[in-house]
PDB file of N, CA, C and O in Angstrom:
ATOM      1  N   UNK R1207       7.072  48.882 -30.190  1.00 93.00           N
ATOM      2  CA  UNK R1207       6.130  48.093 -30.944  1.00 93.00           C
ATOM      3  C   UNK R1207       6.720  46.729 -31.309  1.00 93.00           C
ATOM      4  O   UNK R1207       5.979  45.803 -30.979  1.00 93.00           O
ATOM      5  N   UNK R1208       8.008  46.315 -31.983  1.00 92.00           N
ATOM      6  CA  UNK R1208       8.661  45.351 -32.556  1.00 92.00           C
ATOM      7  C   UNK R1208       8.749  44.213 -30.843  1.00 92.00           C
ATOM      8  O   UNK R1208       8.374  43.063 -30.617  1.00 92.00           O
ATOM      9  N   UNK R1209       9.483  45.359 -29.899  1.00 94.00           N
ATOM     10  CA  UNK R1209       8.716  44.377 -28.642  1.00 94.00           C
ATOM     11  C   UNK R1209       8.045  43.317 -28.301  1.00 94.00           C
ATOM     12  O   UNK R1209       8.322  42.134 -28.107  1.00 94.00           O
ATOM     13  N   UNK R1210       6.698  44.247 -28.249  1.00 95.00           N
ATOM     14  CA  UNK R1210       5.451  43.804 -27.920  1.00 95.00           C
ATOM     15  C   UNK R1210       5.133  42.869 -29.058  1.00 95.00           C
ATOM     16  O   UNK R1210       4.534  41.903 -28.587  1.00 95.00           O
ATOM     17  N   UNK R1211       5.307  42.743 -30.532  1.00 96.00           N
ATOM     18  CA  UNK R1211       5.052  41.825 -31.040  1.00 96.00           C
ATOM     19  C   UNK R1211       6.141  40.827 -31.496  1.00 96.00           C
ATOM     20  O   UNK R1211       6.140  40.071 -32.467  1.00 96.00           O
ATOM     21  N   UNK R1212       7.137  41.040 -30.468  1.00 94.00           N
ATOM     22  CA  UNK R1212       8.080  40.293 -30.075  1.00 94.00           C
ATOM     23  C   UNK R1212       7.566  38.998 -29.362  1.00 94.00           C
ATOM     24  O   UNK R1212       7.797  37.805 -29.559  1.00 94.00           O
ATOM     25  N   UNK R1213       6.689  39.750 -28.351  1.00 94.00           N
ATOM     26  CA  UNK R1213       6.601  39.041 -27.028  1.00 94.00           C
ATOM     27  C   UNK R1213       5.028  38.155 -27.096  1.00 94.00           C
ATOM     28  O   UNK R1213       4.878  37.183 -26.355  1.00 94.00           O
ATOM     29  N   UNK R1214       4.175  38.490 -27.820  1.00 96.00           N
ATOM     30  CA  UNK R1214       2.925  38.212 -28.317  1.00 96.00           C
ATOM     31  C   UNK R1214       3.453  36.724 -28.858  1.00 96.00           C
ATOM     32  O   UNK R1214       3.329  35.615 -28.339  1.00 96.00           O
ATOM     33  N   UNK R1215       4.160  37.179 -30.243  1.00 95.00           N
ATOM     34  CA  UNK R1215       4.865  36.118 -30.736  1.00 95.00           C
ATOM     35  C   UNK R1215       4.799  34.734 -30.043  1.00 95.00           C
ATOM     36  O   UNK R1215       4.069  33.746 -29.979  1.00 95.00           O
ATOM     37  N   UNK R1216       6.559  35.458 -29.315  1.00 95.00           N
ATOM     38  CA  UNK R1216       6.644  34.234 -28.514  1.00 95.00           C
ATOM     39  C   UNK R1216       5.941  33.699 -27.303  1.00 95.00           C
ATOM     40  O   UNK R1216       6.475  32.648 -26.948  1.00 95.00           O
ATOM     41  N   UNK R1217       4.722  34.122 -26.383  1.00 96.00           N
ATOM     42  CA  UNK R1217       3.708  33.806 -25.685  1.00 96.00           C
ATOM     43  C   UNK R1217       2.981  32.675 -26.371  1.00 96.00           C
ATOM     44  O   UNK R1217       3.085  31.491 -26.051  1.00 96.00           O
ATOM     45  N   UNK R1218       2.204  33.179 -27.386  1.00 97.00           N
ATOM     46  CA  UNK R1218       1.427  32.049 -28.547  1.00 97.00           C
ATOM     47  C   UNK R1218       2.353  30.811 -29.002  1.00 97.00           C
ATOM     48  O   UNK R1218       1.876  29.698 -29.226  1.00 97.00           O
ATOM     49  N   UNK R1219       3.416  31.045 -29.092  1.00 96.00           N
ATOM     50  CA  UNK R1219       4.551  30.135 -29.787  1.00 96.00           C
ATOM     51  C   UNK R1219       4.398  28.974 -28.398  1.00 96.00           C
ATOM     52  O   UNK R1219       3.891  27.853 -28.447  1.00 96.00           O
ATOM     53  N   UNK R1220       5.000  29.648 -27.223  1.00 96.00           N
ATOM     54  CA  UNK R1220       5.055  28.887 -26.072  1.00 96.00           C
ATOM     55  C   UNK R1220       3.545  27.871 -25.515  1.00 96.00           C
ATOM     56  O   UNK R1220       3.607  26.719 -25.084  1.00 96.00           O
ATOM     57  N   UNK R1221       2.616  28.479 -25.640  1.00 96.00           N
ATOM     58  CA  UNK R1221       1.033  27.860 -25.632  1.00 96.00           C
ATOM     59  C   UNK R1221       1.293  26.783 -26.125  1.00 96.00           C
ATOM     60  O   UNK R1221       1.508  25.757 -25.479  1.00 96.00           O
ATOM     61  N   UNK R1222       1.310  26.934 -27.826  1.00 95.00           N
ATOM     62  CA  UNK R1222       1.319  26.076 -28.774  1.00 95.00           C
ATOM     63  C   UNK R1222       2.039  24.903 -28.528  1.00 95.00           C
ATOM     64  O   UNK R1222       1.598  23.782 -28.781  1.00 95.00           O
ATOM     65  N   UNK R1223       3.283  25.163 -27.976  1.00 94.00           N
ATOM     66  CA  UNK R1223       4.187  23.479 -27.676  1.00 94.00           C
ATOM     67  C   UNK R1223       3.542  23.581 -26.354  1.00 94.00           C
ATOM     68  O   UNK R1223       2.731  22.660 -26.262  1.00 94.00           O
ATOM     69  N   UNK R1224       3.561  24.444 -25.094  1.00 95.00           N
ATOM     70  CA  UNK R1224       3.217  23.383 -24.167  1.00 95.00           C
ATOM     71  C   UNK R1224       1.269  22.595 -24.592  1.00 95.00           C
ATOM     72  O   UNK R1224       1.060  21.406 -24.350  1.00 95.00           O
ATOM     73  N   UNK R1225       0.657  23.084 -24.917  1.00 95.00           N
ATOM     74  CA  UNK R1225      -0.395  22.023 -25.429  1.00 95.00           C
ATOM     75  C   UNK R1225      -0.225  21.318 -26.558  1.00 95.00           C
ATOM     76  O   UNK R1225      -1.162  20.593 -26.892  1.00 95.00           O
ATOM     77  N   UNK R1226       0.582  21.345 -27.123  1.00 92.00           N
ATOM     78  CA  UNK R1226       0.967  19.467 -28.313  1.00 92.00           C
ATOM     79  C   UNK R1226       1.757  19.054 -27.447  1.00 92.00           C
ATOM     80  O   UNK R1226       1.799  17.829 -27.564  1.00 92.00           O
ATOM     81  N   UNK R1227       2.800  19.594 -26.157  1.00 91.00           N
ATOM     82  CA  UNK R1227       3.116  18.038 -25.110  1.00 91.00           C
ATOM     83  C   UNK R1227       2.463  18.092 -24.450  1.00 91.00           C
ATOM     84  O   UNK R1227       3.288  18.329 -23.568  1.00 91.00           O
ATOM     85  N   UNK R1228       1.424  18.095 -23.858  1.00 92.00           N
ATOM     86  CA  UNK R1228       0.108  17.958 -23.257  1.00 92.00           C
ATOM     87  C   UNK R1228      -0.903  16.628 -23.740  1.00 92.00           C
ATOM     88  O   UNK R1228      -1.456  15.781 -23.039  1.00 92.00           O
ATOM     89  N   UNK R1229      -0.900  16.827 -25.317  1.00 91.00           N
ATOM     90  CA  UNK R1229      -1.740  16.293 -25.777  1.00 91.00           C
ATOM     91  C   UNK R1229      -1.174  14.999 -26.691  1.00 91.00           C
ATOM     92  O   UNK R1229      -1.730  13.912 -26.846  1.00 91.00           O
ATOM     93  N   UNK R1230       0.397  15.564 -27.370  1.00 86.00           N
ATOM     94  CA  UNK R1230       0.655  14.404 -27.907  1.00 86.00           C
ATOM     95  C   UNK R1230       1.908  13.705 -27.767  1.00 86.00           C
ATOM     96  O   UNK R1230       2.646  13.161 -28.588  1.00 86.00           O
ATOM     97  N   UNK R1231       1.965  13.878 -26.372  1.00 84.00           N
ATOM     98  CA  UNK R1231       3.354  13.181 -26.022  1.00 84.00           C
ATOM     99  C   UNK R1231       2.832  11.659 -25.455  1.00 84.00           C
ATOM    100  O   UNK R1231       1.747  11.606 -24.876  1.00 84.00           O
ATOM    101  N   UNK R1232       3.558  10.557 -25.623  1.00 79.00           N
ATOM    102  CA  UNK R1232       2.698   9.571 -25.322  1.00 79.00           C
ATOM    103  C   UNK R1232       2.920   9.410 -23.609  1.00 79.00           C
ATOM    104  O   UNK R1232       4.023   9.669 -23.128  1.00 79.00           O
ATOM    105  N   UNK R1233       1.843   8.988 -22.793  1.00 75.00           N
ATOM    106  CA  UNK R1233       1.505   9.305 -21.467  1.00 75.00           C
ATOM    107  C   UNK R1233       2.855   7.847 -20.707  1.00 75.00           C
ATOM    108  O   UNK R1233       2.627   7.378 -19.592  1.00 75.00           O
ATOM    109  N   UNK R1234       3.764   7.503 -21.302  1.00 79.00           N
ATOM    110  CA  UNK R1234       4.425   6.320 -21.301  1.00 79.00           C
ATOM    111  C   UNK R1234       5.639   6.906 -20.403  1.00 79.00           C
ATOM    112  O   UNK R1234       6.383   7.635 -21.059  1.00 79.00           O
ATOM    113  N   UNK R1235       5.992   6.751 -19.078  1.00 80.00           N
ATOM    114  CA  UNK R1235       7.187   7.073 -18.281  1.00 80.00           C
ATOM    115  C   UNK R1235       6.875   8.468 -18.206  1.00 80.00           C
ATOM    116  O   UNK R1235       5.787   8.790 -18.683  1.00 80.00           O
ATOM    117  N   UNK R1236       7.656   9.447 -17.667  1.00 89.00           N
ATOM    118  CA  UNK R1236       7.783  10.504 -17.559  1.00 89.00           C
ATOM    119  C   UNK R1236       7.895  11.612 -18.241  1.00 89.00           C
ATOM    120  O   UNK R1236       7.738  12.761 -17.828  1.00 89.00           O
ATOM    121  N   UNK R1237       8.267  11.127 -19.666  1.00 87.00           N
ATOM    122  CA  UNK R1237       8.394  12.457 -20.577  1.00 87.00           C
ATOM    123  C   UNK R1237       7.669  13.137 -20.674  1.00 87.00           C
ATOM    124  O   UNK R1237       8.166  14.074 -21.299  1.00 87.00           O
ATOM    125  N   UNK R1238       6.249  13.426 -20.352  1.00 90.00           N
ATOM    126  CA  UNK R1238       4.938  13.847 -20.718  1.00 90.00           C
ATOM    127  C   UNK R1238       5.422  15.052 -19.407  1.00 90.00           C
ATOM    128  O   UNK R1238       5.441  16.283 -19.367  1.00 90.00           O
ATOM    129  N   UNK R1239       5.651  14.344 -18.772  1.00 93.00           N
ATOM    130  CA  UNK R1239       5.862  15.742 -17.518  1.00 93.00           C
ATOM    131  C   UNK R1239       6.807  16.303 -17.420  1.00 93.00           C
ATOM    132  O   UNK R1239       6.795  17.407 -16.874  1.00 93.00           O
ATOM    133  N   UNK R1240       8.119  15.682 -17.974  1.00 92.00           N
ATOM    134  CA  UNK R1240       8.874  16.114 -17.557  1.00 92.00           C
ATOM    135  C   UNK R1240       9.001  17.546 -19.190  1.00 92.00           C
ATOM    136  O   UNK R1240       9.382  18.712 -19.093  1.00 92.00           O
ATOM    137  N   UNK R1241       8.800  17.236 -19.728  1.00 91.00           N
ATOM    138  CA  UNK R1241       8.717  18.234 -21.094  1.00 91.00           C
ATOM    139  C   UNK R1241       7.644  19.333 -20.935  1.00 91.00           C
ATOM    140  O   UNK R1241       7.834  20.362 -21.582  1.00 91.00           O
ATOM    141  N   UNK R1242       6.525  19.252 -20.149  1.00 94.00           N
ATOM    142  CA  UNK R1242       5.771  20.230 -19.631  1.00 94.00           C
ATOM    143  C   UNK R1242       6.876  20.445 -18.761  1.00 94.00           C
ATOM    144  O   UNK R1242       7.812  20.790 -19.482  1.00 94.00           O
ATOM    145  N   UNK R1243       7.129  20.423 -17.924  1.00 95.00           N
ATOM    146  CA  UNK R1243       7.502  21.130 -16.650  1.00 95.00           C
ATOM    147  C   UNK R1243       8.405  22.202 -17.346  1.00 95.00           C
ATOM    148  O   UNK R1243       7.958  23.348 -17.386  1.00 95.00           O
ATOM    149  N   UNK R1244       9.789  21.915 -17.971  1.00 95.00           N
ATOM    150  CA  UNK R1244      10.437  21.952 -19.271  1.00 95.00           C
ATOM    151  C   UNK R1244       9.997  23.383 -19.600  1.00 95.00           C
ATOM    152  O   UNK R1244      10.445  24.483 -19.277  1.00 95.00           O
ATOM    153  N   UNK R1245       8.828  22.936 -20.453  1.00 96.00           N
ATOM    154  CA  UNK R1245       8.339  24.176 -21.618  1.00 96.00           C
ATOM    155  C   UNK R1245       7.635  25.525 -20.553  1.00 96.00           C
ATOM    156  O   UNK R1245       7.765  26.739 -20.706  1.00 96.00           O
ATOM    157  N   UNK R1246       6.869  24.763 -19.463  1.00 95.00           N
ATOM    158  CA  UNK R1246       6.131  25.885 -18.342  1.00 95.00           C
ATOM    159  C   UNK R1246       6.921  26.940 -18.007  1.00 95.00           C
ATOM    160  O   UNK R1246       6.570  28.101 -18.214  1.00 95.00           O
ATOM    161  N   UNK R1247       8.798  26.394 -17.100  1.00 96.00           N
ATOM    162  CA  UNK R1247       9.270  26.670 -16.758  1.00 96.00           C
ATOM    163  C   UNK R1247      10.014  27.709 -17.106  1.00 96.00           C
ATOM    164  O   UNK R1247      10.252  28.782 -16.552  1.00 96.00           O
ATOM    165  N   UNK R1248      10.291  27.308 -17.942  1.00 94.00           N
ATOM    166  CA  UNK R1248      11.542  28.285 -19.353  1.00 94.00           C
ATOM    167  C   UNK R1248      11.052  29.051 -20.029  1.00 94.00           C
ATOM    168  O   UNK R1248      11.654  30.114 -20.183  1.00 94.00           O
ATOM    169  N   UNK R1249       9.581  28.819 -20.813  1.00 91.00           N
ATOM    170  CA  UNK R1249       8.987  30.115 -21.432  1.00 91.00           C
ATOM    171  C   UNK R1249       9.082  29.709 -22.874  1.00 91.00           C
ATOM    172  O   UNK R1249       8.803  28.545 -23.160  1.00 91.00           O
ATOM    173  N   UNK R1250       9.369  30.371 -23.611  1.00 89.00           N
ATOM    174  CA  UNK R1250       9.648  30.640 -25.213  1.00 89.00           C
ATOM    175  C   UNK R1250      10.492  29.577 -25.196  1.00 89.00           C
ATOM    176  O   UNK R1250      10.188  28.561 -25.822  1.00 89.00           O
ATOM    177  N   UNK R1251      11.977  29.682 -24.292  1.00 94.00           N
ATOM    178  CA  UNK R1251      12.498  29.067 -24.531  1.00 94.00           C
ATOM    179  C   UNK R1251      13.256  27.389 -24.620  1.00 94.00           C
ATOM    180  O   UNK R1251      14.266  26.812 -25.024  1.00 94.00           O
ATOM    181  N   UNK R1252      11.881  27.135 -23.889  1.00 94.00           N
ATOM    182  CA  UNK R1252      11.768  25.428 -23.462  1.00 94.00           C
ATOM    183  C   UNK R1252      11.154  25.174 -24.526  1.00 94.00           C
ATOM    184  O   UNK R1252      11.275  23.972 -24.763  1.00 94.00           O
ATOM    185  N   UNK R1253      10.322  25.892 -25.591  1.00 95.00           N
ATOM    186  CA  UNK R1253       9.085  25.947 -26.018  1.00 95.00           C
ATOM    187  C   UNK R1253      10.122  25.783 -27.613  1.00 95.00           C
ATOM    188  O   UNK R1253       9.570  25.640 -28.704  1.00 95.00           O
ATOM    189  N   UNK R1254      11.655  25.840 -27.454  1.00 95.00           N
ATOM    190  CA  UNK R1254      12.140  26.260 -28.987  1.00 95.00           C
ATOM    191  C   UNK R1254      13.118  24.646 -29.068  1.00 95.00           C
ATOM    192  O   UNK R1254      13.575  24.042 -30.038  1.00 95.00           O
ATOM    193  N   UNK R1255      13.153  24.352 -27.608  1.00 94.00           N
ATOM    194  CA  UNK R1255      14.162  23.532 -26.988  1.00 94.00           C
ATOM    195  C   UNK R1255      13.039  22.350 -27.832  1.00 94.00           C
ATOM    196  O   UNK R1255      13.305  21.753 -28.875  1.00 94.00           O
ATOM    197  N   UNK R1256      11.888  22.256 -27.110  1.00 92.00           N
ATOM    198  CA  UNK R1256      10.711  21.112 -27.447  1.00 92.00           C
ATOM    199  C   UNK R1256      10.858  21.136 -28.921  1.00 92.00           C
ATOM    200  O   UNK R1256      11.533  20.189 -29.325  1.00 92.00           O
ATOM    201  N   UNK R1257      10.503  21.796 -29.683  1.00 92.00           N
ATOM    202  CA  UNK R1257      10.207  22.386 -31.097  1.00 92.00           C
ATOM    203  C   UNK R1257      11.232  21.766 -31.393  1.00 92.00           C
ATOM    204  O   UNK R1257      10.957  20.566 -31.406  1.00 92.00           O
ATOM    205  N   UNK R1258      12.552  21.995 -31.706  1.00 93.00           N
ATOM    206  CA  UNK R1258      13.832  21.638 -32.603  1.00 93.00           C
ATOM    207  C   UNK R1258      14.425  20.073 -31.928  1.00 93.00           C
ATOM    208  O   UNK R1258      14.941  19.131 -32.530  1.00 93.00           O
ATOM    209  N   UNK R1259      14.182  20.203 -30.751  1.00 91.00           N
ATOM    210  CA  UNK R1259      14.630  18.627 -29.773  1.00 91.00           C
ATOM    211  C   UNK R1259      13.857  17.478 -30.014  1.00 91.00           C
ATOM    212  O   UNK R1259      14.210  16.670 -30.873  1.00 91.00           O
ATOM    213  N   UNK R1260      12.827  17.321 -29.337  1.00 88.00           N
ATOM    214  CA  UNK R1260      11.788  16.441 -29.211  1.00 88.00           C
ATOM    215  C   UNK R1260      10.586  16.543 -30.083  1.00 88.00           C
ATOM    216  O   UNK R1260      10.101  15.412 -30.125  1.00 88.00           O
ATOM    217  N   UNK R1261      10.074  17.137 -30.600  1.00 86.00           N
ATOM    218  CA  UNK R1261       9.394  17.381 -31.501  1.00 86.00           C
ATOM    219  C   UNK R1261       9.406  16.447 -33.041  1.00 86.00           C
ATOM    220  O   UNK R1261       8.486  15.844 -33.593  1.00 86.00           O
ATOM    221  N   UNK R1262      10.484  16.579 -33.337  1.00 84.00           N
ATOM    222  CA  UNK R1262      10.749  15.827 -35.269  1.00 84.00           C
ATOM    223  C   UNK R1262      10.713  14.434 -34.503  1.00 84.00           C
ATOM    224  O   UNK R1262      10.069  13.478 -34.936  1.00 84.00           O
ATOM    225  N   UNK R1263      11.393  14.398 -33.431  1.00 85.00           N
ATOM    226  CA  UNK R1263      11.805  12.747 -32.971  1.00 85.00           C
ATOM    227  C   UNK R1263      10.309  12.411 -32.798  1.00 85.00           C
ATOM    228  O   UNK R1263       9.801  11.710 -33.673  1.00 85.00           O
ATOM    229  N   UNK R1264       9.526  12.844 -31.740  1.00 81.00           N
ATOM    230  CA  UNK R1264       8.184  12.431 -31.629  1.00 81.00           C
ATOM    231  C   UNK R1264       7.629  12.153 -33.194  1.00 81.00           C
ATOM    232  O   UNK R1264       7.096  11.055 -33.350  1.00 81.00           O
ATOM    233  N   UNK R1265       7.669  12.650 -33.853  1.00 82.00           N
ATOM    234  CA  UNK R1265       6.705  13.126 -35.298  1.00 82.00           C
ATOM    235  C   UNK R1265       7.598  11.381 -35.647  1.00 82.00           C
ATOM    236  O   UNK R1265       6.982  10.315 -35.659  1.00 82.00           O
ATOM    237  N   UNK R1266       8.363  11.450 -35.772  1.00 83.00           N
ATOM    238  CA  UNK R1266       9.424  10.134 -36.738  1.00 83.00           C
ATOM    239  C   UNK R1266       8.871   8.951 -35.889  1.00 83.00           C
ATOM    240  O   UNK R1266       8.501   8.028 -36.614  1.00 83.00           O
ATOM    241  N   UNK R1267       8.687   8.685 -34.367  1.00 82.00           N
ATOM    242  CA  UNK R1267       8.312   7.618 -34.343  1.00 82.00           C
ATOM    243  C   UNK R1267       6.610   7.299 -34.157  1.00 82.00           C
ATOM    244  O   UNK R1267       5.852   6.371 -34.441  1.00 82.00           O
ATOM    245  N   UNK R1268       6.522   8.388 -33.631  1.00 77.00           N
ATOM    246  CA  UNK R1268       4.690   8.045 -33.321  1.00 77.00           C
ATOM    247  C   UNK R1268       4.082   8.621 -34.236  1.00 77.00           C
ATOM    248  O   UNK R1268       2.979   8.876 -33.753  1.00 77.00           O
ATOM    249  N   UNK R1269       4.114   8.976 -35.237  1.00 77.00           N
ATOM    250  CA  UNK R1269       3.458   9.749 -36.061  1.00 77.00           C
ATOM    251  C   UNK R1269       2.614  11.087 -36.162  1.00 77.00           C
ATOM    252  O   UNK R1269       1.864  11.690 -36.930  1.00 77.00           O
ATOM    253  N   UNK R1270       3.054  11.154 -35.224  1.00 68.00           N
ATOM    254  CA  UNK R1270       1.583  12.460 -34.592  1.00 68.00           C
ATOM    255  C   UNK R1270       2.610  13.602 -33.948  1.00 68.00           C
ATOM    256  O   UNK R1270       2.153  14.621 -33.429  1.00 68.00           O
TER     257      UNK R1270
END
């Protein structure tokens, strides 16, 4: 059981960042793809990489 809502968890978790870099990464050079490819690729764990990496930095300069 702890598993499965292990894995639920982190599925939804992973959604969640790859559609905010989807949507709010700015479309400017490559980062937009290259951070999808990133989060697609790896799973949860591109998805924790985005979250704690790129994420606060995005938020600090673009606001969003």
């Amino acid at each position: 059981m702890f598993f499965f809502l292990f894995a639920l968890v982190a599925t939804i978790f992973w959604i969640w960042m790859l559609v905010e870099a989807a949507t709010k990464e700015s479309g400017q050079g490559n980062e937009k793809i290259i951070w999808i490819l990133v989060i697609l690729f790896t799973h949860w764990i591109g998805a924790l990489i985005y979250f704690f990496a790129r994420r606060p930095t995005r938020i600090r300069t673009l606001g969003r």
